Every structure is written in C-alpha cells, then in structure tokens.
Amino acid sequence: MGHNPEDAVSYWNRCGCYYGAKSHTVRKWMLDSNNYRLEYGLGNYSRGAKSKERYKKSRKPKNGKLLKSC
C-alpha cells in the first residue's frame, strides 16, 4: 500500500509538521483510507527511495498562520 495522491513525507513537510506527530489532525490524515491505494510489486519502495524529500522536524508556522491548503 502506498499514500495517494500525496505521500506521507510530502504531507508532513507541507502541513503535519505544524501540528505534531501525535496530533488529531495528522492521525486523521494517516487513518483516512482515501489517502491510500493498493500497489503491487516494488513501486512504492522504489518511489520512496528515489525521492530526495526527507521528514522535517516539528515546528511552528511562520507568522503563526498555517497554509490554506492545510
């Protein structure tokens, strides 16, 4: 299984890092079955390995405001 349309690292770096790892918002996103798709073979592994994106540390948003897309 893999995240779709946005992978977990991208979601975390865009929104999740502002809420914290165990926040209600992040857990809700992780548990939403609409964020997953069944993938056969090694597609999910290879896509993750090729990605240069890495998890960022939790932080507060600049100016105290989250992006509208979050």
CSV table of N, CA and C in Angstrom, one decimal:
chain,number,residue,atom,x,y,z
A,1,MET,N,0.8,-1.2,0.0
A,1,MET,CA,0.0,0.0,0.0
A,1,MET,C,0.9,1.2,0.0
A,2,GLY,N,0.4,2.2,-0.6
A,2,GLY,CA,1.1,3.5,-0.7
A,2,GLY,C,0.2,4.7,-0.5
A,3,HIS,N,0.7,5.8,-0.1
A,3,HIS,CA,-0.1,7.0,0.0
A,3,HIS,C,-0.4,7.6,-1.4
A,4,ASN,N,-1.6,8.1,-1.5
A,4,ASN,CA,-2.0,8.6,-2.8
A,4,ASN,C,-3.1,9.6,-2.6
A,5,PRO,N,-3.2,10.8,-3.1
A,5,PRO,CA,-2.3,11.3,-4.1
A,5,PRO,C,-1.0,12.0,-3.6
A,6,GLU,N,-0.9,12.2,-2.3
A,6,GLU,CA,0.3,12.8,-1.7
A,6,GLU,C,0.9,11.8,-0.7
A,7,ASP,N,2.2,11.6,-0.8
A,7,ASP,CA,2.9,10.7,0.1
A,7,ASP,C,3.0,11.3,1.5
A,8,ALA,N,3.4,10.4,2.4
A,8,ALA,CA,3.4,10.8,3.8
A,8,ALA,C,4.4,11.9,4.1
A,9,VAL,N,5.6,11.8,3.5
A,9,VAL,CA,6.7,12.8,3.7
A,9,VAL,C,6.2,14.2,3.2
A,10,SER,N,5.6,14.2,2.0
A,10,SER,CA,5.2,15.5,1.5
A,10,SER,C,4.1,16.1,2.4
A,11,TYR,N,3.1,15.2,2.8
A,11,TYR,CA,2.1,15.8,3.7
A,11,TYR,C,2.7,16.3,5.0
A,12,TRP,N,3.6,15.6,5.6
A,12,TRP,CA,4.2,16.0,6.8
A,12,TRP,C,4.9,17.3,6.7
A,13,ASN,N,5.7,17.5,5.6
A,13,ASN,CA,6.5,18.7,5.4
A,13,ASN,C,5.6,19.9,5.0
A,14,ARG,N,4.5,19.6,4.4
A,14,ARG,CA,3.6,20.7,4.0
A,14,ARG,C,2.7,21.1,5.1
A,15,CYS,N,2.2,20.2,5.9
A,15,CYS,CA,1.2,20.5,6.9
A,15,CYS,C,1.4,19.9,8.3
A,16,GLY,N,1.7,18.6,8.3
A,16,GLY,CA,1.8,17.8,9.5
A,16,GLY,C,2.8,18.3,10.5
A,17,CYS,N,3.9,18.8,10.1
A,17,CYS,CA,5.0,19.2,11.0
A,17,CYS,C,4.5,20.4,11.9
A,18,TYR,N,3.5,21.1,11.4
A,18,TYR,CA,3.0,22.3,12.2
A,18,TYR,C,2.0,21.8,13.3
A,19,TYR,N,1.5,20.6,13.2
A,19,TYR,CA,0.6,20.1,14.2
A,19,TYR,C,1.2,19.2,15.2
A,20,GLY,N,2.2,18.5,14.8
A,20,GLY,CA,2.9,17.5,15.7
A,20,GLY,C,2.5,16.1,15.3
A,21,ALA,N,3.4,15.1,15.6
A,21,ALA,CA,3.3,13.8,15.2
A,21,ALA,C,2.0,13.1,15.7
A,22,LYS,N,1.6,13.3,16.9
A,22,LYS,CA,0.5,12.6,17.5
A,22,LYS,C,-0.8,13.5,17.6
A,23,SER,N,-0.8,14.5,16.8
A,23,SER,CA,-1.9,15.4,16.8
A,23,SER,C,-3.2,14.7,16.2
A,24,HIS,N,-4.3,15.2,16.5
A,24,HIS,CA,-5.6,14.7,15.9
A,24,HIS,C,-5.6,14.9,14.4
A,25,THR,N,-5.1,16.0,13.9
A,25,THR,CA,-5.1,16.3,12.5
A,25,THR,C,-4.3,15.3,11.7
A,26,VAL,N,-3.1,15.1,12.2
A,26,VAL,CA,-2.2,14.2,11.5
A,26,VAL,C,-2.7,12.7,11.6
A,27,ARG,N,-3.2,12.3,12.7
A,27,ARG,CA,-3.7,11.0,12.8
A,27,ARG,C,-4.9,10.8,12.0
A,28,LYS,N,-5.7,11.8,11.9
A,28,LYS,CA,-6.9,11.7,11.0
A,28,LYS,C,-6.5,11.5,9.5
A,29,TRP,N,-5.5,12.2,9.1
A,29,TRP,CA,-5.0,12.1,7.7
A,29,TRP,C,-4.4,10.7,7.5
A,30,MET,N,-3.6,10.2,8.5
A,30,MET,CA,-3.0,8.9,8.4
A,30,MET,C,-4.0,7.7,8.4
A,31,LEU,N,-5.1,7.9,9.1
A,31,LEU,CA,-6.1,6.8,9.2
A,31,LEU,C,-7.2,6.9,8.1
A,32,ASP,N,-7.2,7.9,7.3
A,32,ASP,CA,-8.2,8.1,6.2
A,32,ASP,C,-7.8,7.2,5.0
A,33,SER,N,-8.7,6.2,4.8
A,33,SER,CA,-8.4,5.2,3.7
A,33,SER,C,-8.4,5.8,2.3
A,34,ASN,N,-8.9,7.0,2.2
A,34,ASN,CA,-8.9,7.7,0.9
A,34,ASN,C,-7.5,8.2,0.5
A,35,ASN,N,-6.6,8.2,1.5
A,35,ASN,CA,-5.2,8.6,1.2
A,35,ASN,C,-4.3,7.4,0.9
A,36,TYR,N,-4.9,6.3,0.6
A,36,TYR,CA,-4.1,5.1,0.3
A,36,TYR,C,-4.5,4.4,-1.0
A,37,ARG,N,-3.6,3.7,-1.6
A,37,ARG,CA,-4.0,2.8,-2.7
A,37,ARG,C,-3.2,1.6,-2.6
A,38,LEU,N,-3.8,0.5,-3.1
A,38,LEU,CA,-3.1,-0.8,-3.1
A,38,LEU,C,-2.1,-0.8,-4.3
A,39,GLU,N,-0.9,-1.1,-4.0
A,39,GLU,CA,0.1,-1.1,-5.1
A,39,GLU,C,0.8,-2.5,-5.1
A,40,TYR,N,0.9,-3.0,-6.3
A,40,TYR,CA,1.5,-4.3,-6.4
A,40,TYR,C,3.0,-4.1,-6.8
A,41,GLY,N,3.8,-5.1,-6.4
A,41,GLY,CA,5.2,-5.0,-6.7
A,41,GLY,C,6.0,-4.1,-5.9
A,42,LEU,N,7.1,-3.6,-6.4
A,42,LEU,CA,8.0,-2.7,-5.6
A,42,LEU,C,7.8,-1.2,-5.9
A,43,GLY,N,6.7,-0.9,-6.6
A,43,GLY,CA,6.5,0.6,-7.0
A,43,GLY,C,6.6,1.5,-5.8
A,44,ASN,N,6.0,1.2,-4.7
A,44,ASN,CA,6.0,2.1,-3.5
A,44,ASN,C,7.4,2.2,-3.0
A,45,TYR,N,8.1,1.1,-2.9
A,45,TYR,CA,9.5,1.1,-2.3
A,45,TYR,C,10.4,2.0,-3.2
A,46,SER,N,10.4,1.7,-4.5
A,46,SER,CA,11.3,2.5,-5.4
A,46,SER,C,11.0,3.9,-5.5
A,47,ARG,N,9.7,4.3,-5.4
A,47,ARG,CA,9.3,5.7,-5.4
A,47,ARG,C,9.8,6.4,-4.2
A,48,GLY,N,9.7,5.8,-3.0
A,48,GLY,CA,10.2,6.4,-1.8
A,48,GLY,C,11.7,6.5,-1.8
A,49,ALA,N,12.4,5.5,-2.3
A,49,ALA,CA,13.8,5.5,-2.3
A,49,ALA,C,14.4,6.6,-3.3
A,50,LYS,N,13.7,6.8,-4.4
A,50,LYS,CA,14.1,7.8,-5.3
A,50,LYS,C,13.8,9.3,-4.9
A,51,SER,N,12.9,9.4,-4.0
A,51,SER,CA,12.5,10.8,-3.5
A,51,SER,C,13.7,11.4,-2.7
A,52,LYS,N,14.0,12.6,-3.0
A,52,LYS,CA,15.0,13.3,-2.2
A,52,LYS,C,14.4,14.0,-1.0
A,53,GLU,N,13.1,14.0,-0.9
A,53,GLU,CA,12.4,14.7,0.3
A,53,GLU,C,12.6,13.9,1.5
A,54,ARG,N,12.9,14.5,2.6
A,54,ARG,CA,13.0,13.9,3.9
A,54,ARG,C,12.1,14.6,4.9
A,55,TYR,N,11.8,13.9,6.0
A,55,TYR,CA,10.9,14.5,7.0
A,55,TYR,C,11.6,15.7,7.7
A,56,LYS,N,10.8,16.7,7.9
A,56,LYS,CA,11.3,17.9,8.6
A,56,LYS,C,10.9,17.8,10.1
A,57,LYS,N,11.6,18.5,11.0
A,57,LYS,CA,11.2,18.5,12.4
A,57,LYS,C,9.9,19.3,12.6
A,58,SER,N,9.2,18.9,13.7
A,58,SER,CA,8.0,19.7,14.0
A,58,SER,C,8.4,21.2,14.3
A,59,ARG,N,7.6,22.1,13.9
A,59,ARG,CA,7.9,23.5,14.1
A,59,ARG,C,6.6,24.3,14.1
A,60,LYS,N,6.7,25.6,14.5
A,60,LYS,CA,5.6,26.5,14.5
A,60,LYS,C,5.5,27.2,13.1
A,61,PRO,N,4.4,27.4,12.6
A,61,PRO,CA,4.3,28.1,11.3
A,61,PRO,C,4.8,29.6,11.4
A,62,LYS,N,5.3,30.0,10.3
A,62,LYS,CA,5.8,31.4,10.2
A,62,LYS,C,4.5,32.3,10.4
A,63,ASN,N,4.7,33.4,11.1
A,63,ASN,CA,3.6,34.4,11.3
A,63,ASN,C,2.4,33.8,12.1
A,64,GLY,N,2.6,32.6,12.6
A,64,GLY,CA,1.6,31.9,13.4
A,64,GLY,C,0.4,31.4,12.6
A,65,LYS,N,0.5,31.4,11.3
A,65,LYS,CA,-0.6,31.0,10.4
A,65,LYS,C,-0.3,29.8,9.5
A,66,LEU,N,-1.2,28.9,9.5
A,66,LEU,CA,-1.0,27.7,8.6
A,66,LEU,C,-1.4,28.1,7.2
A,67,LEU,N,-0.8,27.3,6.2
A,67,LEU,CA,-1.2,27.5,4.8
A,67,LEU,C,-2.7,27.1,4.7
A,68,LYS,N,-3.4,27.7,3.7
A,68,LYS,CA,-4.8,27.4,3.5
A,68,LYS,C,-5.0,26.0,3.0
A,69,SER,N,-4.0,25.4,2.4
A,69,SER,CA,-4.0,24.0,1.9
A,69,SER,C,-4.0,23.0,3.0
A,70,CYS,N,-3.6,23.4,4.2
A,70,CYS,CA,-3.6,22.5,5.4
A,70,CYS,C,-4.9,22.5,6.0
